[in-house]
Coordinates of C-alpha atoms in Angstrom, one line a residue:
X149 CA 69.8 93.2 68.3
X150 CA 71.6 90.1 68.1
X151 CA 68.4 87.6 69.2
X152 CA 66.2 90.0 67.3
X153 CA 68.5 89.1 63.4
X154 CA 69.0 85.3 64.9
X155 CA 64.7 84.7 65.7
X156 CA 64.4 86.7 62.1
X157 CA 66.9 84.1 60.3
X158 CA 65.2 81.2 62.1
X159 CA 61.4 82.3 61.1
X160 CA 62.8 82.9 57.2
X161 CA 64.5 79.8 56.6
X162 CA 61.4 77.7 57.9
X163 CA 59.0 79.9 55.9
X164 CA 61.4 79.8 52.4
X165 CA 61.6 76.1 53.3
X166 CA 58.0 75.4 53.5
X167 CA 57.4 77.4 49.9
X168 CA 60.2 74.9 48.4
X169 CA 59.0 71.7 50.5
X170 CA 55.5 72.6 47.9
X171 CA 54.4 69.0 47.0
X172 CA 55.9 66.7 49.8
X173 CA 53.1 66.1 52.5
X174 CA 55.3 64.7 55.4
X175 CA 58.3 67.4 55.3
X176 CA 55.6 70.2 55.3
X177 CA 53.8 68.1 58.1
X178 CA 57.7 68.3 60.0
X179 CA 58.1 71.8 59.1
X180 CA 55.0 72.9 61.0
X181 CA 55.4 71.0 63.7
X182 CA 59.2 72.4 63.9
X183 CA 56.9 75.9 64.2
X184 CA 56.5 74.8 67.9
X185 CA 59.6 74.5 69.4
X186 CA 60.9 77.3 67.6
X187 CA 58.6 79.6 68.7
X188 CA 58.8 78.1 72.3
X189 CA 62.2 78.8 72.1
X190 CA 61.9 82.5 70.8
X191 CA 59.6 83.0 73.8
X192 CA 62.3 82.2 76.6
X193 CA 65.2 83.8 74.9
X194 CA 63.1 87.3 74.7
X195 CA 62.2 86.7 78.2
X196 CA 65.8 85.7 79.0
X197 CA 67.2 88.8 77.7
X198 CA 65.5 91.2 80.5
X199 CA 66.8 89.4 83.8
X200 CA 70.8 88.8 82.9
X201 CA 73.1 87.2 85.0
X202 CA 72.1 83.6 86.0
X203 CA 68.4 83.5 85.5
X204 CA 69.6 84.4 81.7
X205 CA 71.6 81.4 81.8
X206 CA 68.9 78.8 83.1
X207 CA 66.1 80.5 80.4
X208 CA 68.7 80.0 77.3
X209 CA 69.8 77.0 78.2
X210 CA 65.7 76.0 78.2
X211 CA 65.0 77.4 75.1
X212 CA 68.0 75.0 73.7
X213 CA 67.0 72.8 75.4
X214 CA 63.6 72.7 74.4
X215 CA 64.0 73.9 70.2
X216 CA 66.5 70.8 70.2
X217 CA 64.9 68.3 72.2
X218 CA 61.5 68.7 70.6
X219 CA 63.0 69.2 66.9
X220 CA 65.0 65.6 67.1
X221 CA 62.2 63.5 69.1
X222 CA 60.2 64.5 66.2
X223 CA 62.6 64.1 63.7
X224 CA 62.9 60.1 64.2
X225 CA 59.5 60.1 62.3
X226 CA 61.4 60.6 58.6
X227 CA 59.9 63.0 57.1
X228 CA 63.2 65.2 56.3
X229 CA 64.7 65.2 53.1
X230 CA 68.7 64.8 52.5
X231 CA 68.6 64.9 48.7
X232 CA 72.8 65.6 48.4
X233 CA 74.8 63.9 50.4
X234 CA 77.3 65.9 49.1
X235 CA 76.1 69.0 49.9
X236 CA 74.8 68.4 53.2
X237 CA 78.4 67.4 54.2
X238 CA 80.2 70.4 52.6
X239 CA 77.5 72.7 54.6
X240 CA 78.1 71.7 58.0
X241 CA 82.2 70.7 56.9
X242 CA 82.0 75.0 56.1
X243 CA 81.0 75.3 60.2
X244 CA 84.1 73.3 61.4
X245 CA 86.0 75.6 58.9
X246 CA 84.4 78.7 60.2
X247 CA 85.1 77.9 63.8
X248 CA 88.7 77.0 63.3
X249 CA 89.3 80.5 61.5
X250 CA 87.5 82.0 65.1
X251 CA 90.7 79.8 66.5
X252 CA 92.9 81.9 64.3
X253 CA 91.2 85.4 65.5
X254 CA 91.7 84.2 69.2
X255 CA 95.3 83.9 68.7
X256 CA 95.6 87.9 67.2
X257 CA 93.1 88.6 70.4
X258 CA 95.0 87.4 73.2
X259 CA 98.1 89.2 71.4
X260 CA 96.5 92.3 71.0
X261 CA 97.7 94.0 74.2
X262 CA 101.0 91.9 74.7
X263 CA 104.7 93.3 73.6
X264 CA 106.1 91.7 70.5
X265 CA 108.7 88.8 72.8
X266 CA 110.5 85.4 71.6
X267 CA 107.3 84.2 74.3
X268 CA 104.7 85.7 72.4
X269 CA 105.8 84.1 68.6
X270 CA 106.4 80.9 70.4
X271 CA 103.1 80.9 71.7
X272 CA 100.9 82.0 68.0
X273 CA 103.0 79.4 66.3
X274 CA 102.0 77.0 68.9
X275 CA 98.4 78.3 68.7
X276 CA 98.3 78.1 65.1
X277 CA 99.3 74.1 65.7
X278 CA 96.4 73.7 67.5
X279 CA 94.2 75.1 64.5
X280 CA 95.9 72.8 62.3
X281 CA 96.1 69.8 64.2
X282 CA 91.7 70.0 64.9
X283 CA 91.6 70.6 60.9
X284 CA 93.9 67.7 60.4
X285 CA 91.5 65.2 62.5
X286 CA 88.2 66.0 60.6
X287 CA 89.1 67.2 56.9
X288 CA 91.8 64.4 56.1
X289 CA 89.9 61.3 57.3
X290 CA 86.6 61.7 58.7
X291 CA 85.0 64.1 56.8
X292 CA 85.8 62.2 53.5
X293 CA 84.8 58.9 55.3
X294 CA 81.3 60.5 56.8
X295 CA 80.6 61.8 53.4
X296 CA 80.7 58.3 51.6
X297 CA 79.1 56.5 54.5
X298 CA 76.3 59.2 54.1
X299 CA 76.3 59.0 50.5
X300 CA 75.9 55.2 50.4
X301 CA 73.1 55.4 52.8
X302 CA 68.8 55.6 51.3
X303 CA 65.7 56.9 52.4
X304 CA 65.2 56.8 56.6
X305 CA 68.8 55.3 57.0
X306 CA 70.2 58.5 55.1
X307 CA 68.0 60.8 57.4
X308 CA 68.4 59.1 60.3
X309 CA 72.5 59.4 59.7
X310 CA 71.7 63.4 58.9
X311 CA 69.7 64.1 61.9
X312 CA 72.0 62.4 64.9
X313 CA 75.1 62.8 63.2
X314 CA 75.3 66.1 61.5
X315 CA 72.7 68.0 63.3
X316 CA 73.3 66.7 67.1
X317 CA 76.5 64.9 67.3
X318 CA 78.5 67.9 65.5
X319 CA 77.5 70.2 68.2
X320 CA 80.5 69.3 70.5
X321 CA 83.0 69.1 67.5
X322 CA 82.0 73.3 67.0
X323 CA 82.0 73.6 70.5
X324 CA 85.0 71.7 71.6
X325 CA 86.8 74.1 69.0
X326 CA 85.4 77.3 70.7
X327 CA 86.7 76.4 73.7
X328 CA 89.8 75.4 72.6
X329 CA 90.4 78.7 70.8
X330 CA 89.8 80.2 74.4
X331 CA 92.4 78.5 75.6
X332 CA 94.8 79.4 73.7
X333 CA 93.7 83.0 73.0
X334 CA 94.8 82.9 77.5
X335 CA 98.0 81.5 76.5
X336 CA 98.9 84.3 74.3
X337 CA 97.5 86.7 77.1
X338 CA 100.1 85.5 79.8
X339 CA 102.7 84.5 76.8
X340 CA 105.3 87.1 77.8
X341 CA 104.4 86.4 81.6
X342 CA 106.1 83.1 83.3
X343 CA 102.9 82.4 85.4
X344 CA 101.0 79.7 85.5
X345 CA 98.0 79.1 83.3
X346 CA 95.4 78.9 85.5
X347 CA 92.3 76.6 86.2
X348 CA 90.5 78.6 83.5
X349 CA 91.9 78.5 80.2
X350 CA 93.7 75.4 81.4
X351 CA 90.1 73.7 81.4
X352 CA 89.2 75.2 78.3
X353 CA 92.3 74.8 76.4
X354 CA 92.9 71.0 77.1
X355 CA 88.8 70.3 77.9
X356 CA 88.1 72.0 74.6
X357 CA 90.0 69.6 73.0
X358 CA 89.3 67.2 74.5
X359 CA 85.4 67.5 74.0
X360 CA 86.3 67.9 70.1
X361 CA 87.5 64.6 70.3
X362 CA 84.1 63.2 72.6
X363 CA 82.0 65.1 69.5
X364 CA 84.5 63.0 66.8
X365 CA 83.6 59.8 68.9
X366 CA 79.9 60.2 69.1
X367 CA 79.8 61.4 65.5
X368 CA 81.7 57.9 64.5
X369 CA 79.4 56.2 66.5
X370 CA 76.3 58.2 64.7
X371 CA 77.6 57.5 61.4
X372 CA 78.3 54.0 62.4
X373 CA 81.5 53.1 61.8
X374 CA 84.6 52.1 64.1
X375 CA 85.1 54.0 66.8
X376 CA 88.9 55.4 66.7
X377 CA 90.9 54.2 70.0
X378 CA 93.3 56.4 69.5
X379 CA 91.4 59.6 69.8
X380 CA 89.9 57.9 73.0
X381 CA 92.7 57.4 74.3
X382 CA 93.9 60.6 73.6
X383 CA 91.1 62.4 75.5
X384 CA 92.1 60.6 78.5
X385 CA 95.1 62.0 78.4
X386 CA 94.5 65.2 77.5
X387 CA 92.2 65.4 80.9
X388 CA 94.4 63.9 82.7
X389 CA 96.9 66.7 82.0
X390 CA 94.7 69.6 82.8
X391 CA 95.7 69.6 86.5
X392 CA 99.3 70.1 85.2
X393 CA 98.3 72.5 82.6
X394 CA 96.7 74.8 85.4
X395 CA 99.9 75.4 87.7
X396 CA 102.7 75.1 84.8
X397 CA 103.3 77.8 82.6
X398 CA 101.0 78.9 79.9
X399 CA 103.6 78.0 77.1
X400 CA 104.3 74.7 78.6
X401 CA 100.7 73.8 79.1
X402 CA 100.0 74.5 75.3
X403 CA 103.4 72.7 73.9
X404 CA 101.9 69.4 75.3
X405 CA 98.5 70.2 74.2
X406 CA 100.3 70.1 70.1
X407 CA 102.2 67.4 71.1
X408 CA 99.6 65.0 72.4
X409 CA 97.6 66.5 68.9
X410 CA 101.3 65.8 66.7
X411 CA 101.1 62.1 68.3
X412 CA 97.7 61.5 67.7
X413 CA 97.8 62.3 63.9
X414 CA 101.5 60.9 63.7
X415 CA 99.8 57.3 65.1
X416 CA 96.7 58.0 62.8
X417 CA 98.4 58.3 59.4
X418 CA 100.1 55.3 59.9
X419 CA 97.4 53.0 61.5
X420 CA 95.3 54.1 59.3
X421 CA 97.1 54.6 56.1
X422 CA 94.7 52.0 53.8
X423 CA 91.6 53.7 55.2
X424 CA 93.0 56.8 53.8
X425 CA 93.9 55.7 50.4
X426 CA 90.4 54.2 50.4
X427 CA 88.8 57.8 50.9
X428 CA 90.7 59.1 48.4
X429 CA 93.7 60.0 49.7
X430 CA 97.1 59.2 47.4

């Protein structure tokens, strides 16, 4: 039911877009061609559906594999459109928003079946740092900053910025934030325990975050402007304490995982404090 209302939502929104691309030759030209690999795609995730277990695995992961690759080799020819800057931002700012309230949900769903303890608060508060600290990192410096450096940029340039930055490099931000919700919703689950976190949720927690921070790189890089050294540095770190993380106790592992967040914004605000002001902050 789920594949049926996603294939049904995909078809739509190509065919409302062609109707309102009436008049521009090349985007109509890109939106059939965009036909193909959707419809490729369609194909191996009905076929994917029947077999389960691994086999399901390998046929979505081609039918990604194939609607994305063939949708952004194409899409170097310019013939999108990214009319509002503005508004292209704000839409795909609303998914990081969206997946951080998921990150909220987690923390209630790894409570659910736990007693109420001083273990259990400890660990939503801490859980509900993490959410803040991944909202912190993108809404106070490099959303504003994408949004001007994508508002500044004409014709291919804009497009080019749309298509690699938004569209590709964005996908490990969302899913850096998924699995860092994970995480933490198996912290809450062994809160009121004192055993160790496990392999796991240790890899997601601190691997989450730290592939948030590879999809904040690559998206600087996209958008083309400095790389941050911090937040490379930072996911060094935060892989290098994963083996930790695994064998210590869940409410340990997670009270490092804010703290190397805390010290990374901490080091940010400062270092970065004209960049700030010059994206409109104080």
């Amino acid at each position: 039911m789920l594949l049926a209302a996603y294939l049904v939502v995909r078809c739509v929104h190509l065919t409302v877009y062609s109707v309102a691309a009436a008049g521009d030759a090349g985007l109509r030209r890109q939106l059939a061609i965009t036909w193909i690999p959707t419809l490729a795609g369609a194909a191996l995730l009905l076929v994917g559906v029947l077999p389960g277990g691994w086999r399901q695995t390998v046929l979505f992961a081609a039918a990604l594999l194939v609607d994305w690759g063939v949708v952004f080799v194409t899409s170097r020819r310019g013939n999108w459109r990214v009319h509002s800057a503005s508004h292209w931002s704000e839409r795909h700012d609303l998914f990081v928003i969206l997946a951080i309230g998921e990150s909220i949900l987690a923390i209630g769903i790894g409570a659910a079946d736990q007693p109420i303890s001083g273990p259990l608060l400890v660990a939503a508060v801490l859980g509900v740092a993490v959410a803040i600290g991944l909202w912190w990192l993108y809404f106070d410096l490099v959303a504003p900053a994408a949004e001007q450096r994508l508002e500044q940029a004409r014709g291919q340039t804009r497009t080019t910025l749309a298509v690699e930055a938004y569209s590709y490099a964005h996908f490990p931000i969302i899913a850096g934030i998924v699995l860092a919700a994970l995480g933490v919703e198996g912290v809450l689950a062994h809160a009121s325990g004192h055993g160790e976190l496990g392999w796991f949720y240790a890899a997601a927690l601190c691997g989450g975050t730290a592939l948030y921070l590879i999809g904040h790189l690559l998206f600087a890089n996209r958008m083309r402007y400095a790389v941050h050294a911090g937040r490379l540095v930072t996911t060094a770190v935060l892989l290098g304490w994963l083996p930790a993380a695994a064998v210590l106790p869940s409410l340990v592992a997670l009270a490092v995982v804010v703290g190397i967040l805390a010290a990374l914004i901490a080091g940010e605000t400062v270092r970065y404090a004209d960049v700030r002001r010059a994206v409109g902050h104080g």
